[in-house]
mmCIF file of C-alpha atoms in Angstrom:
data_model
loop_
_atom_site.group_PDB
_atom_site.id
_atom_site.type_symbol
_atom_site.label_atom_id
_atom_site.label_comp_id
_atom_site.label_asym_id
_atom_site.label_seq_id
_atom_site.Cartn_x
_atom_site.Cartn_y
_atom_site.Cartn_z
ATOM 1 C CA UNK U 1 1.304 27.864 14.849
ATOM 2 C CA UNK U 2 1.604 23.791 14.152
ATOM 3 C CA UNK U 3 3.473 22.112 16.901
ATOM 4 C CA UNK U 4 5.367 20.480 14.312
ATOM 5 C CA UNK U 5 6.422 22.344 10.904
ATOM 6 C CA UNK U 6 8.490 21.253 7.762
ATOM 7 C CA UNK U 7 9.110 22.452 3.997
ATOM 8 C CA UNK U 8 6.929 19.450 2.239
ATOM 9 C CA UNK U 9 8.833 19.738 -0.702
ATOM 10 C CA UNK U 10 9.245 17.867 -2.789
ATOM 11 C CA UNK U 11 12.521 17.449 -3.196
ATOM 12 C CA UNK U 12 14.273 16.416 -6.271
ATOM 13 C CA UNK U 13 17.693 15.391 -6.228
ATOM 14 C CA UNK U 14 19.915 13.198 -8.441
ATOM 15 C CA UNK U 15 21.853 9.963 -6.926
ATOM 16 C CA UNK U 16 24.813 10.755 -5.129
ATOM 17 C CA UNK U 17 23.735 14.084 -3.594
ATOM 18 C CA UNK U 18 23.187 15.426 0.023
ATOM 19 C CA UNK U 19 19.834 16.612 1.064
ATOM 20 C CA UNK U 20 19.081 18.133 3.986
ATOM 21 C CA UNK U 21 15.526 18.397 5.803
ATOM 22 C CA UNK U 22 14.643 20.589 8.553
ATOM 23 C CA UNK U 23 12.031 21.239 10.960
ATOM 24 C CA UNK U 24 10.995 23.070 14.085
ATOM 25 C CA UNK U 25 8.412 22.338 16.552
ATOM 26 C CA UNK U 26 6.566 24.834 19.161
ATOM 27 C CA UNK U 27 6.477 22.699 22.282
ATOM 28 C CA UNK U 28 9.581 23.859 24.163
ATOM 29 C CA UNK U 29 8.695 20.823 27.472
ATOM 30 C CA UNK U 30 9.086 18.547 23.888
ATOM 31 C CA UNK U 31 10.370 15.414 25.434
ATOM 32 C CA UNK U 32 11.986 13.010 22.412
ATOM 33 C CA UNK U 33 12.387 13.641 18.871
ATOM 34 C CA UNK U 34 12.659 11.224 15.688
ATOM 35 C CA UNK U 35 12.652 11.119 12.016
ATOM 36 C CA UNK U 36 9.949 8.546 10.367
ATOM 37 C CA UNK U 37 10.134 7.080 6.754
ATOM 38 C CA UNK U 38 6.922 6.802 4.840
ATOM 39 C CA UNK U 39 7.044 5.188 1.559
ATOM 40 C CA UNK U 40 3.773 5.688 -0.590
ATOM 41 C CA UNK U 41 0.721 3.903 0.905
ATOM 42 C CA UNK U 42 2.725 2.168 3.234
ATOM 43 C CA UNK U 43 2.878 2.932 7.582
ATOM 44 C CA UNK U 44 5.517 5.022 8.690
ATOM 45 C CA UNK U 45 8.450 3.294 10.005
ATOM 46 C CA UNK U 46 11.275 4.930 12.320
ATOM 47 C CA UNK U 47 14.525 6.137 10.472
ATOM 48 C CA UNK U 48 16.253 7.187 13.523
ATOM 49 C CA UNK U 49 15.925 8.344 17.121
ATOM 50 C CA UNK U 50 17.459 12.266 17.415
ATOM 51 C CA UNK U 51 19.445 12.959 20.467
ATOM 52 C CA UNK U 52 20.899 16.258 21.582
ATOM 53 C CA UNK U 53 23.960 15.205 21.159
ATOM 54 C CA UNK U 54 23.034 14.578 17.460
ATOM 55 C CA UNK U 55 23.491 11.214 15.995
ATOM 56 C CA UNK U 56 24.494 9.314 12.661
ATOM 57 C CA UNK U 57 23.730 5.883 11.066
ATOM 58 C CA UNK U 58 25.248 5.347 7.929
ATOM 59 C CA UNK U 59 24.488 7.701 5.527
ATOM 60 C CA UNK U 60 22.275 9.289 7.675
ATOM 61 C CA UNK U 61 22.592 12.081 10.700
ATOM 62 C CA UNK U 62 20.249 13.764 12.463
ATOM 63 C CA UNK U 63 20.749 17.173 14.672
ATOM 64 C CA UNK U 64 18.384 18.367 17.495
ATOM 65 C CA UNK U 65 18.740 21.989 18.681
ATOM 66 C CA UNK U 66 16.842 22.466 21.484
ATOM 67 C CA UNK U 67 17.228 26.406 21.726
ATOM 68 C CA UNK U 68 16.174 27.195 18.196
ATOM 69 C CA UNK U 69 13.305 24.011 18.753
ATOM 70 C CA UNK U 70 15.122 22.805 15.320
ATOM 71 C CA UNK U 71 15.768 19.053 14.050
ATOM 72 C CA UNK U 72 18.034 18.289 10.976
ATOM 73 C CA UNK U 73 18.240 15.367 8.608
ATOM 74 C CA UNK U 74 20.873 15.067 6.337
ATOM 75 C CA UNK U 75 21.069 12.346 3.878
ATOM 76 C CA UNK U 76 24.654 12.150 2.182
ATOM 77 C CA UNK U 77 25.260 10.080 -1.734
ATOM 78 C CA UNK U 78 21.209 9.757 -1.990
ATOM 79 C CA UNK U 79 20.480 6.359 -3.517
ATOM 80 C CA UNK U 80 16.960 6.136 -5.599
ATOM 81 C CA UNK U 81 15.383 4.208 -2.792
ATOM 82 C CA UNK U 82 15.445 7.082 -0.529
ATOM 83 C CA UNK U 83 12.894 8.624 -2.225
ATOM 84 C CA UNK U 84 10.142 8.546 0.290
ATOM 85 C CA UNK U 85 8.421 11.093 2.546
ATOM 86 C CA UNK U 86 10.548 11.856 5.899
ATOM 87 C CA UNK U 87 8.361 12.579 8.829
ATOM 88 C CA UNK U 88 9.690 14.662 11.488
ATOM 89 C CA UNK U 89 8.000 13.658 15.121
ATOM 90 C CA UNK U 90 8.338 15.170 18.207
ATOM 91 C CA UNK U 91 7.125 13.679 21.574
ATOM 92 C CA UNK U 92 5.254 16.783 23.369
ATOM 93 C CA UNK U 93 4.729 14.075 26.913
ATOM 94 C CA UNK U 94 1.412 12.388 28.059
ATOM 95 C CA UNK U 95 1.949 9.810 25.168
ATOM 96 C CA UNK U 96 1.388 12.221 22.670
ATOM 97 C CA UNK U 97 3.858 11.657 19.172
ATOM 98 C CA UNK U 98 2.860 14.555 17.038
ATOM 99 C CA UNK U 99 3.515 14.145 13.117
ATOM 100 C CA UNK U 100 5.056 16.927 10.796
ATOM 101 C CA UNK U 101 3.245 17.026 7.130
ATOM 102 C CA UNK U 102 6.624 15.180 5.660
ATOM 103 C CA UNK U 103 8.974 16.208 3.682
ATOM 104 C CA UNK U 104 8.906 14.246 0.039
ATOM 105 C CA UNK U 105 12.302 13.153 -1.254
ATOM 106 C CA UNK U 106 12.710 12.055 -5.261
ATOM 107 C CA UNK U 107 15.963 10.561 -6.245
ATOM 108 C CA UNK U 108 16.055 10.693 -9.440
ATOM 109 C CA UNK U 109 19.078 8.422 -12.123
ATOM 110 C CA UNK D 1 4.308 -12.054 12.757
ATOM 111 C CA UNK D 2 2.787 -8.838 12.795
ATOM 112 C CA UNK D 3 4.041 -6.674 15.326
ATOM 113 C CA UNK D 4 0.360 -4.354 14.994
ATOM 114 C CA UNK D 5 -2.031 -5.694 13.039
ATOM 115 C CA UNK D 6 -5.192 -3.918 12.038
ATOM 116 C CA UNK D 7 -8.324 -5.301 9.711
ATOM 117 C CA UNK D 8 -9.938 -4.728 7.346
ATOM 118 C CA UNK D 9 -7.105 -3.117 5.397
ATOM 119 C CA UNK D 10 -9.610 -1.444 3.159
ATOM 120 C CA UNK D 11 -13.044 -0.366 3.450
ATOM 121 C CA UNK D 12 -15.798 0.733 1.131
ATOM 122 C CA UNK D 13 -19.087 1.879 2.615
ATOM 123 C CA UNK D 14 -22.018 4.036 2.085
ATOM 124 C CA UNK D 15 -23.012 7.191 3.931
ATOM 125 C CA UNK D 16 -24.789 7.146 6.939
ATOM 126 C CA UNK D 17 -23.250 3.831 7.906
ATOM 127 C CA UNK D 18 -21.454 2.651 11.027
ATOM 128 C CA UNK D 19 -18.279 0.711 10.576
ATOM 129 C CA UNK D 20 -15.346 -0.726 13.030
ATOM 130 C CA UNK D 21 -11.343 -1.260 12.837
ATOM 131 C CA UNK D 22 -10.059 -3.382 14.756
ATOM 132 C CA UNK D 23 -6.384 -3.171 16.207
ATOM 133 C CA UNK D 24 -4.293 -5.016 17.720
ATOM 134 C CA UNK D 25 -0.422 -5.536 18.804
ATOM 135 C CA UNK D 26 1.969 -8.315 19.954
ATOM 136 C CA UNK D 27 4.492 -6.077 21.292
ATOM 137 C CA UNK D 28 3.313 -5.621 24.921
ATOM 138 C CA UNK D 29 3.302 -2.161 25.148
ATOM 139 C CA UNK D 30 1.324 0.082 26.966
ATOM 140 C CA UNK D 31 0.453 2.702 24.900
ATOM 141 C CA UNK D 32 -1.760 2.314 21.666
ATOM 142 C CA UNK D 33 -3.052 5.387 19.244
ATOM 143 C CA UNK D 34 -4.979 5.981 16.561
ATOM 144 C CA UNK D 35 -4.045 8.528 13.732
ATOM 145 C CA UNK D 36 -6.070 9.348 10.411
ATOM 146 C CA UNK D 37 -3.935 10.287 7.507
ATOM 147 C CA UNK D 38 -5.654 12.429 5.142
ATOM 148 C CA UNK D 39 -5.833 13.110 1.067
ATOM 149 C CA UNK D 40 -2.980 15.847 1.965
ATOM 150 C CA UNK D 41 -1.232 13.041 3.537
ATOM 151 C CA UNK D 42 -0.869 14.841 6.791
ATOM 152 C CA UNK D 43 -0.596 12.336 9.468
ATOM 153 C CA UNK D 44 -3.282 13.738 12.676
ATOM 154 C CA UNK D 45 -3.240 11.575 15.920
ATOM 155 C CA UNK D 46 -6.913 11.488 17.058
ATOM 156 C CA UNK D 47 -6.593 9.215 20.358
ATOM 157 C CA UNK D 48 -4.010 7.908 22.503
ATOM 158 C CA UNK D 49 -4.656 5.138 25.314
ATOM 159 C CA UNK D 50 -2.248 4.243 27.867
ATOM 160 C CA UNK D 51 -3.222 0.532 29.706
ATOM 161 C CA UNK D 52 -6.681 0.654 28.537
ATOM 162 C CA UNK D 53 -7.356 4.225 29.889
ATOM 163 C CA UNK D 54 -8.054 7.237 27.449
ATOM 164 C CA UNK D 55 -5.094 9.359 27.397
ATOM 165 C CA UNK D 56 -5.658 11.710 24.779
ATOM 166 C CA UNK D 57 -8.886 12.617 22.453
ATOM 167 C CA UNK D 58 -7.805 15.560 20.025
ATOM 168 C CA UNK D 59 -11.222 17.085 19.384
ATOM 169 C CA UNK D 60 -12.375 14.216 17.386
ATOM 170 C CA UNK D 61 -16.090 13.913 16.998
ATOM 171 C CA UNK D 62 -17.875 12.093 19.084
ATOM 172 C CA UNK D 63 -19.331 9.928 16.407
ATOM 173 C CA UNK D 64 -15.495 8.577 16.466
ATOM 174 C CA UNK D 65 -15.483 6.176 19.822
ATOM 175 C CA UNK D 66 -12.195 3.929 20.337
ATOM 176 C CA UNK D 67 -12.534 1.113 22.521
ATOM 177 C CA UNK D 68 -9.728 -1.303 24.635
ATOM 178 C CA UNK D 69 -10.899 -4.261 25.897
ATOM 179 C CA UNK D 70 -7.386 -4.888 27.158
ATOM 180 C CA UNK D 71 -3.701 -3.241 26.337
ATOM 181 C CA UNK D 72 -3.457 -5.034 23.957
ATOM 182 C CA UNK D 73 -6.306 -4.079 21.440
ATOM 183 C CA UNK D 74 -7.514 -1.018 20.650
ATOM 184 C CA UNK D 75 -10.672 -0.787 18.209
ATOM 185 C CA UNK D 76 -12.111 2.224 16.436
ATOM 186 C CA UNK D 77 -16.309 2.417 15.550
ATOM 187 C CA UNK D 78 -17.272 5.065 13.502
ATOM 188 C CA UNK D 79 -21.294 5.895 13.354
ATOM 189 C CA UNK D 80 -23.262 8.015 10.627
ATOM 190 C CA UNK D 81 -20.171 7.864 8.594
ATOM 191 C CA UNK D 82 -19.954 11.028 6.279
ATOM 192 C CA UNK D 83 -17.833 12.048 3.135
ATOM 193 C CA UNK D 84 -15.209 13.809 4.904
ATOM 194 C CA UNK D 85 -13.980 10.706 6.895
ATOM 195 C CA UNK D 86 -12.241 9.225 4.169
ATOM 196 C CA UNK D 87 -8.836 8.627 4.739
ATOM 197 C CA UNK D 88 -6.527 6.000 5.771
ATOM 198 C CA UNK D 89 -6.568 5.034 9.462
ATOM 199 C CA UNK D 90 -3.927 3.602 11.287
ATOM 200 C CA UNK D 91 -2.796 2.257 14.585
ATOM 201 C CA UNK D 92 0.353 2.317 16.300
ATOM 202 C CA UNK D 93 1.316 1.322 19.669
ATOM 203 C CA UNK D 94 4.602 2.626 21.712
ATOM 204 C CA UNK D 95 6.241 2.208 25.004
ATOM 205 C CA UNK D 96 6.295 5.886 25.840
ATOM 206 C CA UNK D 97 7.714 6.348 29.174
ATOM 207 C CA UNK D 98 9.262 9.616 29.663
ATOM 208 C CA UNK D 99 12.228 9.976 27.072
ATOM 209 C CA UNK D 100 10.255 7.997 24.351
ATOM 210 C CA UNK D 101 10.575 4.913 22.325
ATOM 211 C CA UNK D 102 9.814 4.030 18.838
ATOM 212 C CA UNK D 103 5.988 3.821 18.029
ATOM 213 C CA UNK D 104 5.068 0.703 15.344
ATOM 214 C CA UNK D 105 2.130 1.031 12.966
ATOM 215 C CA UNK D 106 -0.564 -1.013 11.269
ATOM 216 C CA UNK D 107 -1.042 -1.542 7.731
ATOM 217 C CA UNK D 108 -3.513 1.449 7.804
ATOM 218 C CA UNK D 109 -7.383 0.815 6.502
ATOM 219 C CA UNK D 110 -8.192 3.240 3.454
ATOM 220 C CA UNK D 111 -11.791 4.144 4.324
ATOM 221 C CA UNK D 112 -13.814 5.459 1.312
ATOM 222 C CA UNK D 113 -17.089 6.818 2.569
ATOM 223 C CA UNK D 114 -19.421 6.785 -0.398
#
């Protein structure tokens, strides 16, 4: 099993919509969670820290479920530059940030 | 200024031959990494130093051999260089200390192994 999984998509939804990623990791001692934003051939840049409490910024809000090992990202009233690949990244400890496969994201007009 | 800054950002070279990346950050953290992004664009960490001192090495073959002169740099030579090790490279550096903080990445170097 992959310590961290998501659906790779991609995708495709029209402006104004909500999306919703998901993903699950294996490592139960996981330590910290986040959600990444890769646009094409660029680095990956942090969207957002996920806390258990579950957290928002803007349009944005993440959800961390530590029983099911689950993390949520739901984008509400998608604009076209959110299309990008969403990385879902779990600290497992010992400095280790493990990298899900990404989830793609098109916007489309 | 770059926050991580890695050269060259891309790099052409023939099988068989031994190249370097170089890597380095302005941040002061502690914690520096290397990760190799395949053609499937899945993003695999393949070492992980902490203050100079190898934390992690996932299975990476040995013809792979970081190097950290100090915290902050953290430089990647590659011998025999083979088909397969084409990808884009980067480096990212984090102040991991126990609940996590945000790791910033390089540029990336695309690698094409002729």
């Amino acid at each position: 099993r992959k310590e961290v999984e998501q659906d790779p998509g991609p995708f495709n939804v029209p402006e104004g919509a909500t999306v919703a990623f998901n993903c699950t990791y294996s490592n139960s001692a996981s330590q910290s969670f986040f959600w990444y934003r890769q646009d094409c051939r660029k680095e990956p840049k942090l969207l957002m820290s996920v806390y258990s409490s579950g957290n928002e910024d803007g349009r944005f809000t993440a959800q961390l479920n530590r029983a099911s090992q689950y993390i949520s990202l739901l984008i509400r009233d998608s604009k076209l530059s959110d299309s990008a690949t969403y990385l879902c990244v779990v600290n497992t400890g010992f400095q280790k940030l493990v990298f899900g496969t990404g989830t793609r994201l098109l916007v489309s007009p | 200024d770059t926050a991580v800054s890695q050269t060259p950002k891309y790099l052409v070279t023939q099988m068989g031959n031994d190249k370097s990346i170089k890597c380095e950050q302005n941040l002061g953290h502690d914690t520096m990494y290397w990760y190799k992004q395949d053609s499937k664009k899945f993003l695999k960490i393949m070492f992980s130093y902490n203050n100079k001192e190898l934390i992690i090495n996932e299975t990476v073959p040995n013809r792979f051999s970081p190097k950290s002169p100090d915290k902050a740099h953290l430089n990647l030579h590659i011998n025999s260089l083979e088909l397969g090790d084409s990808a884009v490279y980067f480096c990212a550096s984090s102040q991991l200390q126990g609940i996590g903080t945000e790791a910033f990445f390089g540029q990336g170097t695309r690698l094409t192994v002729v």
